[in-house]
C-alpha atoms as an extended CHARMM CRD file, in Angstrom:
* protein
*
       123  EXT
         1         1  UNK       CA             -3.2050000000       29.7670000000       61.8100000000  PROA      1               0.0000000000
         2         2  UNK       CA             -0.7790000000       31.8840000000       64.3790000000  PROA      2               0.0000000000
         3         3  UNK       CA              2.6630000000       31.1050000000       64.2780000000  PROA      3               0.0000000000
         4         4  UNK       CA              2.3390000000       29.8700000000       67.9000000000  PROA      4               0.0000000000
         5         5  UNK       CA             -0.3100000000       27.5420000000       67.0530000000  PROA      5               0.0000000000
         6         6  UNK       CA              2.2980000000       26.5870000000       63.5590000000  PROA      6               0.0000000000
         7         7  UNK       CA              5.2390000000       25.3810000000       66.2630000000  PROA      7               0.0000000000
         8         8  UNK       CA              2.7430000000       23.9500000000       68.5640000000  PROA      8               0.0000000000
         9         9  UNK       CA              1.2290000000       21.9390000000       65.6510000000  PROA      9               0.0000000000
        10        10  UNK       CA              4.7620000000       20.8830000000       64.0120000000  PROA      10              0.0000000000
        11        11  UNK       CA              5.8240000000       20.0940000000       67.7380000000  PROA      11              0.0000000000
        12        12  UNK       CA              2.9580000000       17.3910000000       68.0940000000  PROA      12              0.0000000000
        13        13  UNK       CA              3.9620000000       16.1210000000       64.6050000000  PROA      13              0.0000000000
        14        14  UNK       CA              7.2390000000       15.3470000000       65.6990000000  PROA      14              0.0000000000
        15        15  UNK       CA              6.6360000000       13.8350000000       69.2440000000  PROA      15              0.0000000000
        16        16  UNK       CA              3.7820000000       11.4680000000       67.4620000000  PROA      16              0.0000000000
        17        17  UNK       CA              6.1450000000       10.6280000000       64.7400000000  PROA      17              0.0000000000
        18        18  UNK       CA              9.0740000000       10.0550000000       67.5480000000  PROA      18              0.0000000000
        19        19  UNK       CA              6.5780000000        7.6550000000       68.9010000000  PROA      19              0.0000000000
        20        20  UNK       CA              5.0780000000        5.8210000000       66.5200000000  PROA      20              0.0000000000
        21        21  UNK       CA              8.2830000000        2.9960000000       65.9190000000  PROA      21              0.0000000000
        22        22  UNK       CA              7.3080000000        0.1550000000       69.0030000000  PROA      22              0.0000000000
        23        23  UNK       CA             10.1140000000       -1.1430000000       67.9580000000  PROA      23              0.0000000000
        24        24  UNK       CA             12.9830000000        1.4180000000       68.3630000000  PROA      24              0.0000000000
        25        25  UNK       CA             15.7080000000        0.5360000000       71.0200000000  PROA      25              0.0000000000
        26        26  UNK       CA             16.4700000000        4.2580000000       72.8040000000  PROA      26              0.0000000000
        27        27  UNK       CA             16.3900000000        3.2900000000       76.1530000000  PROA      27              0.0000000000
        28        28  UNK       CA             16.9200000000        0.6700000000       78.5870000000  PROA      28              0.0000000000
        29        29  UNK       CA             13.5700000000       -2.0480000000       78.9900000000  PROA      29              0.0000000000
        30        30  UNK       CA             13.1820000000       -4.3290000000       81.6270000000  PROA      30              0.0000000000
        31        31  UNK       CA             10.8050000000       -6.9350000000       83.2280000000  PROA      31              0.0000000000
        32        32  UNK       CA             10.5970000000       -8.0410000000       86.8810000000  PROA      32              0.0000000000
        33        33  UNK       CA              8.7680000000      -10.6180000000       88.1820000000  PROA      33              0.0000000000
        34        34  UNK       CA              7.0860000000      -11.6790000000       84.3970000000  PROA      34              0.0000000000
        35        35  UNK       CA              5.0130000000      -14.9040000000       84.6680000000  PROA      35              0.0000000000
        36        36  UNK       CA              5.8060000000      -18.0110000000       82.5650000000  PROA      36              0.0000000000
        37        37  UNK       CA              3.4340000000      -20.2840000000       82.8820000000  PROA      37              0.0000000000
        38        38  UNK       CA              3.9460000000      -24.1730000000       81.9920000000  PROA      38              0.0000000000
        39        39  UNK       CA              5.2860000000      -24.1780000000       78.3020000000  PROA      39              0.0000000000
        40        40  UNK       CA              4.3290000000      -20.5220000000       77.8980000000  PROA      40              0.0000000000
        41        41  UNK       CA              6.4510000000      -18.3200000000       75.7180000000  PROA      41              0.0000000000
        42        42  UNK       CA              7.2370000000      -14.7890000000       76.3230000000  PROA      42              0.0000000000
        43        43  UNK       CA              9.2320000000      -12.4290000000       73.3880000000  PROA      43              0.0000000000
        44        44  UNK       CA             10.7130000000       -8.6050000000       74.2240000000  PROA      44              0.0000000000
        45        45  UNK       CA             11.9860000000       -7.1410000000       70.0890000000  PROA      45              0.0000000000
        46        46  UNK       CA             13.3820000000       -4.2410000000       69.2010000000  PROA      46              0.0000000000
        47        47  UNK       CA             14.9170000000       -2.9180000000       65.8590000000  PROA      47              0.0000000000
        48        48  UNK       CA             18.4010000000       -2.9050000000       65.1190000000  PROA      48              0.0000000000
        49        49  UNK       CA             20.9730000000       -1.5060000000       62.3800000000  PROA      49              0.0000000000
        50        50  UNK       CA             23.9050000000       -3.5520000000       61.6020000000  PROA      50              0.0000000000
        51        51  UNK       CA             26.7160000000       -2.8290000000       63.7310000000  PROA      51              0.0000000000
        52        52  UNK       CA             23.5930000000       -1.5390000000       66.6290000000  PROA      52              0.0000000000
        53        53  UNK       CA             24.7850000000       -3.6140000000       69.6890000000  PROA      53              0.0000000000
        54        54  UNK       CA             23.0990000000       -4.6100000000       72.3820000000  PROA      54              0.0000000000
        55        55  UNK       CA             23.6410000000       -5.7760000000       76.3860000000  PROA      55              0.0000000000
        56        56  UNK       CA             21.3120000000       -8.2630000000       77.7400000000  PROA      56              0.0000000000
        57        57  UNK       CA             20.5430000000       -9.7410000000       80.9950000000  PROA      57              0.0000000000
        58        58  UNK       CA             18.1640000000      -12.3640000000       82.4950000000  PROA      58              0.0000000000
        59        59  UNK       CA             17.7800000000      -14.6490000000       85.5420000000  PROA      59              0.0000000000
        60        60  UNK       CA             14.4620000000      -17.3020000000       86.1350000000  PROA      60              0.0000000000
        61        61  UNK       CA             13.3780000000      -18.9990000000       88.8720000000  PROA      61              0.0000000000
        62        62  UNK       CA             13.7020000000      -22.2790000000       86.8150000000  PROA      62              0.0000000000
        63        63  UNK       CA             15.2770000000      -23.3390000000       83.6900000000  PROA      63              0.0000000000
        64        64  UNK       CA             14.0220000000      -22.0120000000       80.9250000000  PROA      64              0.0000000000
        65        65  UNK       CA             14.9430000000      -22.1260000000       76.8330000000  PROA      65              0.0000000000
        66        66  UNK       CA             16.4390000000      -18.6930000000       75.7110000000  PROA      66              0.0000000000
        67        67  UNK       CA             17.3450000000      -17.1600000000       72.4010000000  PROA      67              0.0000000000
        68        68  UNK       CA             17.9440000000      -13.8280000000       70.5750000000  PROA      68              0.0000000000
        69        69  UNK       CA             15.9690000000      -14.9390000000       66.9550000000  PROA      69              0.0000000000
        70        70  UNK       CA             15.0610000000      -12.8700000000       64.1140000000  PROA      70              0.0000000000
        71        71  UNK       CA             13.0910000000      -14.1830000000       61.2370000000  PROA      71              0.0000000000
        72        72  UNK       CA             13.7200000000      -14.5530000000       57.7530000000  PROA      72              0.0000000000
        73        73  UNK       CA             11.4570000000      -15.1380000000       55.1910000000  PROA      73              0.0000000000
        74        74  UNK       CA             10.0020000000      -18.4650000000       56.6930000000  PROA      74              0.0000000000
        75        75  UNK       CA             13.2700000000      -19.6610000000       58.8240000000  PROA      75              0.0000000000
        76        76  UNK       CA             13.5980000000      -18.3210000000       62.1870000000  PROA      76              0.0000000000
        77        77  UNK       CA             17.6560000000      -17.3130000000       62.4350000000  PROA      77              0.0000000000
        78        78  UNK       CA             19.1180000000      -17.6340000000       66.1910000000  PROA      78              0.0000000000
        79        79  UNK       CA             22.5580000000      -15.6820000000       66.4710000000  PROA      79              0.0000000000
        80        80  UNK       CA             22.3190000000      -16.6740000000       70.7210000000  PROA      80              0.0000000000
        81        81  UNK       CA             20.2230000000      -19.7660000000       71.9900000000  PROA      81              0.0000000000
        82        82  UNK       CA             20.7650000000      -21.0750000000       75.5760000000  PROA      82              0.0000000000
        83        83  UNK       CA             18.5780000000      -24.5350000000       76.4810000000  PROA      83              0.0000000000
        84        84  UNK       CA             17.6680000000      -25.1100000000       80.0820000000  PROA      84              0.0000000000
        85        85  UNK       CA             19.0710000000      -21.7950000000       81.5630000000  PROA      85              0.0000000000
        86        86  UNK       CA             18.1670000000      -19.8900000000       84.6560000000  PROA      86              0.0000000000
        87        87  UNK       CA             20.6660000000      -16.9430000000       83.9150000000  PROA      87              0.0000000000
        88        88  UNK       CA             22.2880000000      -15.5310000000       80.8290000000  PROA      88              0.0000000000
        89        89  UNK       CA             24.1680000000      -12.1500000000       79.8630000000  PROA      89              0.0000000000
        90        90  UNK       CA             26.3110000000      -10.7760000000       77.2500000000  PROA      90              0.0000000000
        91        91  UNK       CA             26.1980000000       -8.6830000000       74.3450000000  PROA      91              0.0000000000
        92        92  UNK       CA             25.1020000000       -8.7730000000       70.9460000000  PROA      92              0.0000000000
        93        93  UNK       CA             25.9140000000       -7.0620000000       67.6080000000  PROA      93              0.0000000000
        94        94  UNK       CA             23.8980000000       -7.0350000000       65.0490000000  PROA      94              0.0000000000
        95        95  UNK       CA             24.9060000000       -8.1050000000       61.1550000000  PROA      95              0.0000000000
        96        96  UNK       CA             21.7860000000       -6.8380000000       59.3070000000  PROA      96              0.0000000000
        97        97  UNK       CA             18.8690000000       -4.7650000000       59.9310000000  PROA      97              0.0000000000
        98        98  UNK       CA             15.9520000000       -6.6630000000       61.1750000000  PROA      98              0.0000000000
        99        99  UNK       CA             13.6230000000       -6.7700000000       64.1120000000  PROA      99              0.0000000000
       100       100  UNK       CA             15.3490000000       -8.7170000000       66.9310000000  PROA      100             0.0000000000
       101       101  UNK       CA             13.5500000000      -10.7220000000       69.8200000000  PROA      101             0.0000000000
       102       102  UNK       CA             14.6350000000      -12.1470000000       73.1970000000  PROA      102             0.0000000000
       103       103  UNK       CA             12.4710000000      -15.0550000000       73.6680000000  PROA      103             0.0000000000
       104       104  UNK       CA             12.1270000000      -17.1350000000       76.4240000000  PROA      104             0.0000000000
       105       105  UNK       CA             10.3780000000      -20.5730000000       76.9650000000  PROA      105             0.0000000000
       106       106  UNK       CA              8.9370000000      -22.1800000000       80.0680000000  PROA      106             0.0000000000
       107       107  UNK       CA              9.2320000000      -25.9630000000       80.1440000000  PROA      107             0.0000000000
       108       108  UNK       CA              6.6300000000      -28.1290000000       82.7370000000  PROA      108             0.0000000000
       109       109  UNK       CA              7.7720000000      -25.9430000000       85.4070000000  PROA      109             0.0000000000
       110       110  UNK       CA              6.2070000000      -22.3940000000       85.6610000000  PROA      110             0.0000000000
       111       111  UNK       CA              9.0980000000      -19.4680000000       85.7700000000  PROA      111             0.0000000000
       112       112  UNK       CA              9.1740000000      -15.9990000000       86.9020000000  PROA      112             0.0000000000
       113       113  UNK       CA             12.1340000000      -13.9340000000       84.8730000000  PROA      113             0.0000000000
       114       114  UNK       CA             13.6920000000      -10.9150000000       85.6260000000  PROA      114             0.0000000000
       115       115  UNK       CA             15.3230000000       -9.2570000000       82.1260000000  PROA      115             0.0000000000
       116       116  UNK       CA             16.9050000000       -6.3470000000       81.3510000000  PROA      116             0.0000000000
       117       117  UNK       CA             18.1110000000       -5.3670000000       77.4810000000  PROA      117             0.0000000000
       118       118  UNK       CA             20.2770000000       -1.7230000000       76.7490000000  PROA      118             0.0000000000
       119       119  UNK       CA             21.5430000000       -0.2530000000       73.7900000000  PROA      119             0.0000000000
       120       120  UNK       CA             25.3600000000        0.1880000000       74.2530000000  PROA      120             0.0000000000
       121       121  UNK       CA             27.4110000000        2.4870000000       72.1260000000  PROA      121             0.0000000000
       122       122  UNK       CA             28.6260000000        1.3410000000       68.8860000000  PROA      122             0.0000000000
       123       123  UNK       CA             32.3380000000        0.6490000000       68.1470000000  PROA      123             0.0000000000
């Protein structure tokens, strides 16, 4: 193998590896416009360290059940839970590592949300 084709090779590696976490928060995500239909649930996660914080953002056409949730063994642990919201910001810091998830829930009434969810520097 060429040394060119060595650096090439190692430079895949990393990219793939860089990739391969679905979970990893390294950049703004956002929805526009996402469909909620009658009782319908829909969940955005991402991975965070303890003391990784977080800004979130979300509006709905009608009021819908909200929550940043984690689970834990079999209980399902809500550090932020709104009930019959159309809008909700703030920001978050994480206690423990675990996979984190924005949920929302659509009650009789179909929803469409707008969301937005950014890493923010630590402290």
């Amino acid at each position: 193998m060429s040394a060119r084709s060595a650096v090439l090779l190692a430079a895949l590696l990393a990219a793939a590896c860089a990739t391969t976490d679905p979970y990893r928060l390294d950049a703004p995500r956002s929805g526009a416009g996402v469909e909620l239909a009658p009782y319908a649930m829909r969940e955005e996660c991402f991975r965070l360290d303890p003391g990784d914080r977080i800004d979130f953002y979300f509006s709905s056409t009608a009021a819908v059940a909200f929550n940043i949730h984690y689970h834990d063994a079999n209980a399902v642990v809500m550090p932020i839970e709104r009930t019959g919201s159309r809008e909700a910001s703030g920001d978050f810091e994480a206690d423990r590592r675990e996979i984190y998830c924005m949920m929302w829930e659509a009650g009789a009434e179909s929803a469409l949300i707008d969301y937005r969810v950014r890493p923010l520097p630590r402290r």
